[in-house]
Short mmCIF file of C-alpha atoms in Angstrom, two decimals:
data_model
loop_
_atom_site.label_atom_id
_atom_site.label_comp_id
_atom_site.label_asym_id
_atom_site.label_seq_id
_atom_site.Cartn_x
_atom_site.Cartn_y
_atom_site.Cartn_z
CA UNK A 95 -12.78 -21.90 -8.83
CA UNK A 96 -9.16 -22.22 -9.92
CA UNK A 97 -7.67 -24.61 -7.35
CA UNK A 98 -4.05 -25.69 -6.90
CA UNK A 99 -2.35 -28.15 -4.57
CA UNK A 100 1.07 -27.99 -2.94
CA UNK A 101 2.78 -31.11 -1.57
CA UNK A 102 6.26 -31.53 -0.15
CA UNK A 103 8.56 -34.10 1.44
CA UNK A 104 11.95 -33.32 2.93
CA UNK A 105 14.17 -36.33 2.16
CA UNK A 106 14.72 -38.73 -0.75
CA UNK A 107 13.75 -41.58 1.60
CA UNK A 108 10.29 -40.12 1.99
CA UNK A 109 10.02 -39.88 -1.78
CA UNK A 110 10.79 -43.59 -2.08
CA UNK A 111 8.20 -44.40 0.57
CA UNK A 112 5.66 -42.57 -1.59
CA UNK A 113 4.56 -40.32 1.31
CA UNK A 114 4.07 -37.51 -1.20
CA UNK A 115 1.51 -39.67 -3.01
CA UNK A 116 -0.30 -40.14 0.26
CA UNK A 117 -0.44 -36.38 0.61
CA UNK A 118 -1.85 -36.08 -2.91
CA UNK A 119 -4.54 -38.66 -2.23
CA UNK A 120 -5.68 -36.77 0.88
CA UNK A 121 -5.65 -33.45 -0.97
CA UNK A 122 -7.62 -34.90 -3.92
CA UNK A 123 -10.20 -36.30 -1.53
CA UNK A 124 -10.54 -32.89 0.15
CA UNK A 125 -10.95 -31.16 -3.22
CA UNK A 126 -13.64 -33.63 -4.34
CA UNK A 127 -15.55 -33.15 -1.09
CA UNK A 128 -15.55 -29.42 -1.75
CA UNK A 129 -16.89 -29.97 -5.26
CA UNK A 130 -13.81 -28.44 -6.89
CA UNK A 131 -11.62 -29.62 -9.74
CA UNK A 132 -7.85 -29.97 -9.51
CA UNK A 133 -6.07 -30.04 -12.91
CA UNK A 134 -2.76 -31.89 -13.01
CA UNK A 135 -0.90 -28.76 -14.11
CA UNK A 136 -1.98 -27.09 -10.86
CA UNK A 137 -0.28 -29.66 -8.66
CA UNK A 138 3.03 -28.29 -7.32
CA UNK A 139 5.44 -30.92 -5.96
CA UNK A 140 8.68 -30.38 -4.08
CA UNK A 141 10.30 -33.81 -3.72
CA UNK A 142 13.20 -33.83 -1.25
CA UNK A 143 13.18 -30.13 -0.24
CA UNK A 144 13.40 -29.00 3.36
CA UNK A 145 10.55 -26.96 4.79
CA UNK A 146 13.06 -24.80 6.67
CA UNK A 147 13.97 -22.98 3.45
CA UNK A 148 11.85 -21.00 1.01
CA UNK A 149 14.18 -21.84 -1.87
CA UNK A 150 12.02 -24.53 -3.49
CA UNK A 151 11.32 -24.70 -7.25
CA UNK A 152 7.67 -25.80 -7.10
CA UNK A 153 6.94 -23.29 -4.34
CA UNK A 154 8.51 -20.52 -6.42
CA UNK A 155 6.32 -21.49 -9.37
CA UNK A 156 3.24 -21.49 -7.14
CA UNK A 157 4.10 -18.01 -5.84
CA UNK A 158 4.63 -16.74 -9.39
CA UNK A 159 1.25 -18.09 -10.50
CA UNK A 160 -0.46 -16.52 -7.50
CA UNK A 161 1.27 -13.20 -8.09
CA UNK A 162 -0.32 -12.87 -11.53
CA UNK A 163 -3.68 -13.95 -10.07
CA UNK A 164 -4.06 -17.24 -11.90
CA UNK A 165 -5.24 -19.09 -8.77
CA UNK A 166 -8.14 -18.69 -6.36
CA UNK A 167 -7.13 -21.25 -3.71
CA UNK A 168 -4.28 -23.58 -2.86
CA UNK A 169 -4.79 -26.72 -0.77
CA UNK A 170 -1.98 -27.94 1.49
CA UNK A 171 -2.03 -31.01 3.74
CA UNK A 172 -0.87 -29.10 6.85
CA UNK A 173 0.97 -25.85 7.73
CA UNK A 174 4.29 -27.65 8.23
CA UNK A 175 4.10 -28.91 4.61
CA UNK A 176 4.02 -25.29 3.50
CA UNK A 177 6.88 -24.23 5.78
CA UNK A 178 8.43 -25.33 9.06
CA UNK A 179 9.08 -21.82 10.30
CA UNK A 180 6.11 -19.76 11.57
CA UNK A 181 7.51 -16.58 10.09
CA UNK A 182 7.93 -18.30 6.72
CA UNK A 183 4.34 -19.51 6.94
CA UNK A 184 3.23 -15.95 7.63
CA UNK A 185 5.20 -14.58 4.68
CA UNK A 186 3.82 -17.18 2.27
CA UNK A 187 0.21 -16.90 3.42
CA UNK A 188 0.37 -13.10 3.27
CA UNK A 189 1.89 -13.16 -0.21
CA UNK A 190 -0.58 -15.70 -1.60
CA UNK A 191 -3.59 -13.88 -0.17
CA UNK A 192 -2.39 -10.61 -1.67
CA UNK A 193 -2.60 -12.35 -5.04
CA UNK A 194 -6.19 -13.38 -4.35
CA UNK A 195 -5.26 -16.98 -3.55
CA UNK A 196 -6.43 -18.22 -0.16
CA UNK A 197 -4.65 -21.05 1.62
CA UNK A 198 -6.62 -24.05 2.95
CA UNK A 199 -5.05 -26.70 5.18
CA UNK A 200 -6.60 -30.17 5.19
CA UNK A 201 -5.41 -31.48 8.54
CA UNK A 202 -4.86 -28.31 10.54
CA UNK A 203 -7.09 -25.50 9.29
CA UNK A 204 -6.72 -22.10 10.91
CA UNK A 205 -8.83 -22.07 14.06
CA UNK A 206 -9.01 -20.57 17.53
CA UNK A 207 -6.18 -22.79 18.74
CA UNK A 208 -3.38 -20.90 20.53
CA UNK A 209 -0.82 -21.75 17.84
CA UNK A 210 -3.06 -20.51 15.05
CA UNK A 211 -3.90 -17.36 16.96
CA UNK A 212 -0.21 -16.78 17.62
CA UNK A 213 0.43 -17.12 13.90
CA UNK A 214 -2.25 -14.55 13.16
CA UNK A 215 -0.79 -12.18 15.76
CA UNK A 216 2.70 -12.58 14.34
CA UNK A 217 1.42 -11.99 10.82
CA UNK A 218 -0.14 -8.72 11.86
CA UNK A 219 2.85 -7.55 13.90
CA UNK A 220 5.41 -8.39 11.25
CA UNK A 221 3.30 -6.85 8.49
CA UNK A 222 2.98 -3.65 10.52
CA UNK A 223 6.71 -3.71 11.24
CA UNK A 224 7.45 -4.07 7.54
CA UNK A 225 5.12 -1.20 6.66
CA UNK A 226 6.85 1.02 9.21
CA UNK A 227 10.27 0.12 7.82
CA UNK A 228 9.12 0.76 4.26
CA UNK A 229 7.58 4.10 5.21
CA UNK A 230 10.73 5.22 7.01
CA UNK A 231 13.00 4.06 4.20
CA UNK A 232 10.88 5.88 1.66
CA UNK A 233 10.95 9.05 3.75
CA UNK A 234 14.71 8.96 4.18
CA UNK A 235 15.25 8.02 0.56
CA UNK A 236 13.05 10.87 -0.61
CA UNK A 237 14.87 13.29 1.69
CA UNK A 238 18.24 12.14 0.35
CA UNK A 239 17.09 12.63 -3.24
CA UNK A 240 15.74 16.08 -2.44
CA UNK A 241 19.01 17.13 -0.85
CA UNK A 242 20.92 15.76 -3.83
CA UNK A 243 18.74 17.71 -6.25
CA UNK A 244 17.46 14.57 -7.96
CA UNK A 245 13.77 14.87 -7.08
CA UNK A 246 11.27 17.73 -7.29
CA UNK A 247 9.25 18.36 -4.11
CA UNK A 248 5.96 18.51 -6.02
CA UNK A 249 4.13 16.03 -8.23
CA UNK A 250 2.17 18.78 -9.97
CA UNK A 251 4.27 21.75 -11.14
CA UNK A 252 3.34 25.27 -10.02
CA UNK A 253 1.16 27.34 -12.32
CA UNK A 254 3.43 28.68 -15.08
CA UNK A 255 5.69 25.64 -15.35
CA UNK A 256 5.49 22.26 -17.06
CA UNK A 257 7.53 19.10 -16.65
CA UNK A 258 8.66 16.26 -18.87
CA UNK A 259 5.71 13.80 -19.01
CA UNK A 260 8.12 10.86 -18.93
CA UNK A 261 10.04 12.32 -15.97
CA UNK A 262 7.54 14.43 -14.04
CA UNK A 263 9.76 14.78 -10.95
CA UNK A 264 13.10 15.31 -12.71
CA UNK A 265 14.40 18.86 -12.02
CA UNK A 266 16.14 18.91 -15.41
CA UNK A 267 12.79 18.51 -17.17
CA UNK A 268 11.17 21.68 -15.78
CA UNK A 269 10.32 24.28 -18.43
CA UNK A 270 8.37 27.54 -18.31
CA UNK A 271 4.95 27.50 -19.95
CA UNK A 272 5.15 30.76 -21.88
CA UNK A 273 1.45 31.62 -21.79
CA UNK A 274 0.98 30.84 -18.09
CA UNK A 275 4.35 32.33 -17.18
CA UNK A 276 3.14 35.62 -18.69
CA UNK A 277 0.07 35.47 -16.45
CA UNK A 278 2.27 34.89 -13.39
CA UNK A 279 4.48 37.85 -14.33
CA UNK A 280 1.37 39.99 -14.75
CA UNK A 281 0.04 38.93 -11.34
CA UNK A 282 3.27 40.04 -9.67
CA UNK A 283 3.40 43.33 -11.62
CA UNK A 284 -0.28 44.12 -10.97
CA UNK A 285 -0.06 43.47 -7.28
CA UNK A 286 2.93 45.79 -6.97
CA UNK A 287 0.89 48.68 -8.35
CA UNK A 288 -0.10 51.32 -5.80
CA UNK A 289 -3.39 50.59 -4.04
CA UNK A 290 -3.85 47.15 -5.61
CA UNK A 291 -5.23 44.33 -3.48
CA UNK A 292 -5.59 40.61 -4.09
CA UNK A 293 -9.28 41.14 -4.81
CA UNK A 294 -8.56 43.72 -7.50
CA UNK A 295 -5.99 41.39 -9.09
CA UNK A 296 -8.64 38.66 -9.15
CA UNK A 297 -11.16 41.02 -10.73
CA UNK A 298 -8.74 41.96 -13.51
CA UNK A 299 -8.01 38.32 -14.29
CA UNK A 300 -11.73 37.54 -14.33
CA UNK A 301 -12.49 40.48 -16.62
CA UNK A 302 -9.83 39.26 -19.05
CA UNK A 303 -11.21 35.73 -19.02
CA UNK A 304 -8.08 34.16 -17.50
CA UNK A 305 -9.13 31.06 -15.58
CA UNK A 306 -7.60 29.87 -12.32
CA UNK A 307 -5.15 26.93 -12.10
CA UNK A 308 -8.16 24.66 -11.53
CA UNK A 309 -10.03 26.09 -14.51
CA UNK A 310 -12.48 28.23 -12.56
CA UNK A 311 -13.65 31.60 -13.77
CA UNK A 312 -12.58 33.36 -10.58
CA UNK A 313 -9.18 33.30 -8.90
CA UNK A 314 -9.56 32.95 -5.14
CA UNK A 315 -7.50 35.07 -2.77
CA UNK A 316 -5.76 31.95 -1.48
CA UNK A 317 -4.75 30.89 -5.01
CA UNK A 318 -3.24 34.30 -5.69
CA UNK A 319 -1.44 34.28 -2.36
CA UNK A 320 0.06 30.88 -3.15
CA UNK A 321 1.40 32.21 -6.44
CA UNK A 322 2.80 35.39 -4.90
CA UNK A 323 4.50 33.54 -2.04
CA UNK A 324 6.08 30.70 -4.05
CA UNK A 325 9.87 31.23 -4.35
CA UNK A 326 10.00 28.84 -7.31
CA UNK A 327 9.06 31.76 -9.57
CA UNK A 328 12.44 33.32 -8.77
CA UNK A 329 14.11 30.19 -10.16
CA UNK A 330 14.79 28.50 -6.81
CA UNK A 331 12.96 25.31 -5.83
CA UNK A 332 12.82 24.44 -2.12
CA UNK A 333 11.45 21.45 -0.24
CA UNK A 334 10.19 21.36 3.32
CA UNK A 335 8.54 24.79 3.22
CA UNK A 336 5.60 23.44 5.24
CA UNK A 337 5.05 20.74 7.81
CA UNK A 338 1.97 19.06 9.21
CA UNK A 339 0.45 19.64 12.61
CA UNK A 340 -2.82 18.81 14.39
CA UNK A 341 -5.80 20.06 12.32
CA UNK A 342 -7.45 23.37 13.01
CA UNK A 343 -10.99 23.13 14.29
CA UNK A 344 -13.09 24.86 11.64
CA UNK A 345 -13.22 27.84 9.32
CA UNK A 346 -16.65 29.05 10.45
CA UNK A 347 -18.19 28.96 13.90
CA UNK A 348 -21.44 27.60 12.44
CA UNK A 349 -19.85 24.71 10.57
CA UNK A 350 -18.91 21.36 12.13
CA UNK A 351 -15.39 20.42 13.01
CA UNK A 352 -13.63 18.78 10.07
CA UNK A 353 -11.85 15.46 10.04
CA UNK A 354 -8.63 16.52 8.33
CA UNK A 355 -5.59 14.42 9.10
CA UNK A 356 -3.38 17.45 9.57
CA UNK A 357 -2.94 21.14 8.85
CA UNK A 358 0.08 22.47 6.98
CA UNK A 359 1.96 25.34 8.63
CA UNK A 360 4.91 27.38 7.29
CA UNK A 361 8.50 26.53 8.16
CA UNK A 362 11.21 29.13 8.74
CA UNK A 363 13.15 29.85 5.48
CA UNK A 364 16.45 28.81 7.04
CA UNK A 365 15.05 25.28 7.42
CA UNK A 366 14.07 24.94 3.75
CA UNK A 367 15.92 22.37 1.65
CA UNK A 368 17.30 23.81 -1.62
CA UNK A 369 16.55 21.32 -4.40
CA UNK A 370 17.15 22.77 -7.84
CA UNK A 371 17.09 25.84 -10.05
CA UNK A 372 14.44 26.34 -12.73
CA UNK A 373 13.76 29.10 -15.27
CA UNK A 374 12.91 32.29 -13.38
CA UNK A 375 9.67 34.13 -14.17
CA UNK A 376 10.13 37.11 -11.82
CA UNK A 377 13.18 38.70 -10.25
CA UNK A 378 14.20 38.28 -6.63
CA UNK A 379 13.60 42.00 -6.10
CA UNK A 380 9.99 41.71 -7.32
CA UNK A 381 9.42 38.70 -5.08
CA UNK A 382 10.81 40.50 -2.02
CA UNK A 383 8.67 43.60 -2.69
CA UNK A 384 5.56 41.42 -3.03
CA UNK A 385 6.38 39.59 0.21
CA UNK A 386 6.81 42.92 1.99
CA UNK A 387 3.47 44.20 0.66
CA UNK A 388 1.66 41.00 1.64
CA UNK A 389 3.02 41.30 5.16
CA UNK A 390 2.10 44.98 5.36
CA UNK A 391 -1.44 44.45 4.07
CA UNK A 392 -1.93 41.63 6.53
CA UNK A 393 -0.93 43.87 9.44
CA UNK A 394 -3.19 46.79 8.41
CA UNK A 395 -6.17 44.66 7.32
CA UNK A 396 -9.62 45.81 8.37
CA UNK A 397 -9.96 42.87 10.72
CA UNK A 398 -7.24 44.47 12.87
CA UNK A 399 -9.04 47.81 13.13
CA UNK A 400 -10.15 48.48 16.73
CA UNK A 401 -11.17 52.12 16.17
CA UNK A 402 -14.94 51.48 16.10
CA UNK A 403 -16.74 49.63 18.87
CA UNK A 404 -19.07 46.78 17.93
CA UNK A 405 -20.98 44.92 20.62
CA UNK A 406 -21.21 41.68 18.60
CA UNK A 407 -17.75 41.80 17.01
CA UNK A 408 -16.65 38.28 15.89
CA UNK A 409 -19.98 36.77 17.06
CA UNK A 410 -22.23 37.25 13.99
CA UNK A 411 -22.61 34.66 11.22
CA UNK A 412 -24.59 34.68 7.99
CA UNK A 413 -27.57 32.34 7.95
CA UNK A 414 -27.44 32.01 4.17
CA UNK A 415 -23.86 30.87 3.53
CA UNK A 416 -22.59 30.17 7.04
CA UNK A 417 -19.61 32.51 6.81
CA UNK A 418 -18.69 35.00 9.51
CA UNK A 419 -19.90 38.58 9.28
CA UNK A 420 -17.34 41.34 9.62
CA UNK A 421 -18.05 44.73 11.12
CA UNK A 422 -17.61 47.85 9.01
CA UNK A 423 -18.47 51.55 9.19
CA UNK A 424 -19.75 53.27 6.03
CA UNK A 425 -20.56 56.99 6.08
CA UNK A 426 -20.83 56.96 9.88
CA UNK A 427 -23.25 54.00 9.79
CA UNK A 428 -22.11 50.69 11.23
CA UNK A 429 -22.95 47.35 9.61
CA UNK A 430 -22.29 43.65 10.01
CA UNK A 431 -21.47 42.38 6.51
CA UNK A 432 -21.22 38.76 5.39
CA UNK A 433 -17.76 37.83 4.14
CA UNK A 434 -19.38 36.06 1.20
CA UNK A 435 -21.09 39.30 0.20
CA UNK A 436 -18.05 41.46 0.59
CA UNK A 437 -15.70 38.97 -1.00
CA UNK A 438 -17.22 36.51 -3.39
CA UNK A 439 -13.76 34.98 -3.75
CA UNK A 440 -14.22 33.23 -0.41
CA UNK A 441 -16.25 30.47 -2.05
CA UNK A 442 -14.78 30.65 -5.55
CA UNK A 443 -18.25 30.51 -7.09
CA UNK A 444 -18.04 33.99 -8.58
CA UNK A 445 -21.30 35.09 -6.93
CA UNK A 446 -21.88 37.34 -3.95
CA UNK A 447 -23.88 36.13 -0.98
CA UNK A 448 -27.41 37.54 -1.22
CA UNK A 449 -27.54 38.47 2.47
CA UNK A 450 -28.33 42.08 3.27
CA UNK A 451 -26.22 44.43 5.36
CA UNK A 452 -27.23 44.18 9.03
CA UNK A 453 -27.32 47.60 10.76
CA UNK A 454 -25.02 47.18 13.72
CA UNK A 455 -26.85 49.50 16.11
CA UNK A 456 -30.21 47.80 15.53
CA UNK A 457 -28.80 44.30 15.81
CA UNK A 458 -26.81 45.19 18.93
CA UNK A 459 -29.95 46.60 20.54
CA UNK A 460 -32.06 43.54 19.65
CA UNK A 461 -29.50 41.13 21.06
CA UNK A 462 -28.85 43.17 24.20
CA UNK A 463 -32.58 43.53 24.90
CA UNK A 464 -33.10 39.78 24.50
CA UNK A 465 -30.10 39.06 26.73
CA UNK A 466 -31.57 41.26 29.45
CA UNK A 467 -34.90 39.45 29.07
CA UNK A 468 -33.24 36.05 29.47
CA UNK A 469 -31.34 37.14 32.57
CA UNK A 470 -34.46 38.72 34.08
CA UNK A 471 -36.47 35.49 33.67
CA UNK A 472 -34.16 32.59 34.58
CA UNK A 473 -37.09 30.13 34.45
CA UNK A 474 -36.67 30.01 30.66
CA UNK A 475 -33.11 28.81 31.19
CA UNK A 476 -34.31 26.15 33.62
CA UNK A 477 -36.74 24.85 30.99
CA UNK A 478 -33.91 24.67 28.49
CA UNK A 479 -31.84 22.67 30.97
CA UNK A 480 -34.70 20.22 31.45
CA UNK A 481 -34.97 19.77 27.68
CA UNK A 482 -31.24 19.14 27.58
CA UNK A 483 -31.52 16.24 30.05
CA UNK A 484 -30.26 13.03 28.49
CA UNK A 485 -27.40 14.61 26.62
CA UNK A 486 -29.06 14.86 23.21
CA UNK A 487 -27.97 18.46 23.03
CA UNK A 488 -24.29 17.51 23.24
CA UNK A 489 -22.52 18.74 20.06
CA UNK A 490 -22.16 15.99 17.49
CA UNK A 491 -18.52 16.82 16.86
CA UNK A 492 -17.69 16.21 20.54
CA UNK A 493 -19.29 12.77 20.40
CA UNK A 494 -17.44 11.97 17.18
CA UNK A 495 -14.11 13.07 18.64
CA UNK A 496 -14.69 10.94 21.75
CA UNK A 497 -15.43 7.90 19.57
CA UNK A 498 -12.38 8.55 17.39
CA UNK A 499 -10.15 8.74 20.46
CA UNK A 500 -11.59 5.50 21.84
CA UNK A 501 -11.00 3.73 18.54
CA UNK A 502 -7.50 5.18 18.32
CA UNK A 503 -6.54 3.94 21.78
CA UNK A 504 -8.04 0.51 21.07
CA UNK A 505 -6.00 0.29 17.86
CA UNK A 506 -2.82 1.24 19.75
CA UNK A 507 -3.53 -1.45 22.34
CA UNK A 508 -3.90 -4.04 19.60
CA UNK A 509 -0.61 -2.89 18.06
CA UNK A 510 1.16 -3.22 21.43
CA UNK A 511 -0.30 -6.73 21.88
CA UNK A 512 0.82 -7.78 18.40
CA UNK A 513 4.24 -6.28 19.00
CA UNK A 514 4.60 -8.21 22.25
CA UNK A 515 3.58 -11.45 20.52
CA UNK A 516 6.16 -10.76 17.82
CA UNK A 517 8.87 -10.26 20.44
CA UNK A 518 7.86 -13.41 22.32
CA UNK A 519 7.95 -15.27 19.03
CA UNK A 520 11.53 -13.97 18.49
CA UNK A 521 10.48 -12.13 15.34
CA UNK A 522 12.01 -8.84 16.47
CA UNK A 523 14.93 -8.15 18.87
CA UNK A 524 14.53 -6.67 22.35
CA UNK A 525 15.96 -3.26 21.42
CA UNK A 526 13.54 -2.85 18.52
CA UNK A 527 10.67 -4.03 20.74
CA UNK A 528 11.46 -1.46 23.42
CA UNK A 529 11.83 1.35 20.90
CA UNK A 530 8.56 0.63 19.10
CA UNK A 531 6.63 -0.02 22.31
CA UNK A 532 7.87 3.30 23.69
CA UNK A 533 6.60 5.10 20.57
CA UNK A 534 3.20 3.42 20.85
CA UNK A 535 2.92 4.19 24.56
CA UNK A 536 3.75 7.85 23.95
CA UNK A 537 1.01 8.01 21.31
CA UNK A 538 -1.39 6.37 23.75
CA UNK A 539 -0.51 8.90 26.47
CA UNK A 540 -1.21 11.75 24.06
CA UNK A 541 -4.58 10.27 23.11
CA UNK A 542 -5.37 9.66 26.79
CA UNK A 543 -4.69 13.32 27.54
CA UNK A 544 -7.04 14.39 24.78
CA UNK A 545 -9.61 11.91 26.03
CA UNK A 546 -9.43 13.32 29.57
CA UNK A 547 -9.81 16.84 28.23
CA UNK A 548 -12.87 15.92 26.16
CA UNK A 549 -14.37 13.95 29.02
CA UNK A 550 -13.95 16.97 31.29
CA UNK A 551 -15.81 19.09 28.77
CA UNK A 552 -18.57 16.50 28.46
CA UNK A 553 -18.88 16.09 32.24
CA UNK A 554 -19.01 19.83 32.63
CA UNK A 555 -21.79 20.15 30.09
CA UNK A 556 -23.74 17.15 31.33
CA UNK A 557 -23.76 18.13 35.01
CA UNK A 558 -27.43 19.01 35.41
CA UNK A 559 -28.08 18.35 39.08
CA UNK A 560 -28.28 21.53 41.09
CA UNK A 561 -27.67 23.74 38.07
CA UNK A 562 -31.01 25.55 38.18
CA UNK A 563 -30.24 27.14 41.58
CA UNK A 564 -26.82 28.33 40.49
CA UNK A 565 -28.31 29.74 37.26
CA UNK A 566 -30.84 31.69 39.32
CA UNK A 567 -28.09 33.04 41.57
CA UNK A 568 -26.02 34.04 38.55
CA UNK A 569 -28.92 35.88 36.95
CA UNK A 570 -29.68 37.65 40.21
CA UNK A 571 -26.07 38.84 40.48
CA UNK A 572 -25.87 40.01 36.88
CA UNK A 573 -29.24 41.66 36.25
CA UNK A 574 -28.74 44.23 39.01
CA UNK A 575 -26.13 45.99 36.89
CA UNK A 576 -27.73 45.64 33.46
CA UNK A 577 -29.28 49.09 33.31
CA UNK A 578 -26.15 51.11 33.99
CA UNK A 579 -23.64 48.82 32.26
CA UNK A 580 -20.91 50.51 30.22
CA UNK A 581 -20.03 49.31 26.72
CA UNK A 582 -17.03 47.37 28.05
CA UNK A 583 -19.24 45.65 30.64
CA UNK A 584 -21.85 44.86 28.01
CA UNK A 585 -19.20 43.45 25.70
CA UNK A 586 -17.81 41.22 28.46
CA UNK A 587 -21.28 39.91 29.27
CA UNK A 588 -22.03 39.26 25.59
CA UNK A 589 -18.76 37.34 25.20
CA UNK A 590 -19.62 35.32 28.29
CA UNK A 591 -23.21 34.43 27.47
CA UNK A 592 -23.54 34.39 23.68
CA UNK A 593 -21.95 31.74 21.51
CA UNK A 594 -23.22 32.92 18.12
CA UNK A 595 -25.74 35.25 16.49
CA UNK A 596 -27.10 33.93 13.19
CA UNK A 597 -28.69 36.53 10.90
CA UNK A 598 -30.89 35.40 7.98
CA UNK A 599 -32.76 38.29 6.37
CA UNK A 600 -35.38 39.30 8.99
CA UNK A 601 -34.57 36.40 11.33
CA UNK A 602 -32.07 36.57 14.17
CA UNK A 603 -31.10 33.42 16.02
CA UNK A 604 -29.22 33.92 19.28
CA UNK A 605 -27.30 30.97 20.68
CA UNK A 606 -26.63 31.36 24.39
CA UNK A 607 -24.17 29.62 26.69
CA UNK A 608 -25.00 29.80 30.38
CA UNK A 609 -22.41 29.38 33.19
CA UNK A 610 -23.05 26.63 35.73
CA UNK A 611 -20.12 27.05 38.12
CA UNK A 612 -20.69 29.99 40.49
CA UNK A 613 -16.94 30.25 41.04
CA UNK A 614 -16.15 30.70 37.36
CA UNK A 615 -18.26 32.81 35.06
CA UNK A 616 -16.31 31.64 32.04
CA UNK A 617 -17.72 28.09 32.14
CA UNK A 618 -20.11 27.32 29.26
CA UNK A 619 -23.11 25.06 29.62
CA UNK A 620 -25.95 24.85 27.16
CA UNK A 621 -27.55 26.46 24.12
CA UNK A 622 -30.85 28.34 24.24
CA UNK A 623 -32.25 29.60 20.93
CA UNK A 624 -34.50 32.58 20.45
CA UNK A 625 -35.84 33.30 16.97
CA UNK A 626 -37.15 36.61 15.67
CA UNK A 627 -39.52 36.62 12.70
#
């Protein structure tokens, strides 16, 4: 244990009275009781320096030693010997602890006393205030540099470019990587060929052995789209092309909700910030033609085709890889086809999903027949409701989101409390206090709204009393029209009652959702699984 001691007296008269020696004797006794050793060179003395100022030579030396992590602990007689001002005490303790040096007071150790707790509250509030100021200054400073053309908006250059290793974010250091730039030019030229899709471009690159920017054997569709939509290849670098928003729920209906901090969404081109010019790899005309083709292909994609009717459209998932199954007609036969089988680029593994094509007519008939069976025998639904009692069926992601919201609101409450303590301690002015408290309260209101929404969903799902009767009434109303139902009526019923159909080879798992409110047939309740072997 590398221990140091700090002693201080304010006036020359106290020095003459040898009060600093009395401090040293008490500190030495404390160190001996702890079983530590205190070398003479680790004793820092400020003779005749006021505790109201931080400009003290021995204190500066102590802070320097702690900054380079030469000390594990420093012993001080009392907090007022370290500094008279509470804020100064907070600054010093925070700085020393960051260097791995804890502060121990002999006469007034930190405890549950109101003054000590106030000090802790102020430390937290001021530290948070400083972090907020630093974050805002960095944001504004970065924005100013971007607008002045002094800073590149990316830390890693786009595929086809390289930067100066000593100045990775200097616009003047951007150069074209000839080999990769040729690949980029080929990607643009290939995609502009008649009848060429992103998948065919990926296949050509794979056949030629050209690896993706991350070194994979297969270029994913998203990687190619990023290349084809990046205006930097025309020689113009922009910042602010995307902004964050609340995260999307999930990419597959069978996969849990993610915990991403945010989702990036495009920004209108007129809001982009022009930063710099770099060597162009393609012409502006090529880039515009590619953008037009991307937009056109997106609008005429097979997912937008409503010509053929599929009873389970957008409800089928692959049991092997978890991806959604798209509907497609081949030679007058309709199939549900896993996206991982049709496009191996979805996973980037270079291998197709091994799932078989699912004949749409057969699968539609199986699901519709089972749906009719469930509605004809509502007692099976009642049994499922009884099994659901206790809430164990509640989706895990809903529980996790509720817990996250509770923790978020608790953290905001602690921030407001620390902010109030900082204002009462005259650490921050009233205007700053009102501004920051308003921001925190607005965040809390937003979280409270989300919490109410989730709680409403949970209450709706957990309301079991009296549900069995309403389920029986619902089934009685619906089953009378099952035999003569048109396709549109069947489709509406399927959308209402089926959450997902999971197909794994010869197995079909149907996940039902049953309404509980007789006044609203769009209210979901519980899952009932039926497996076919």
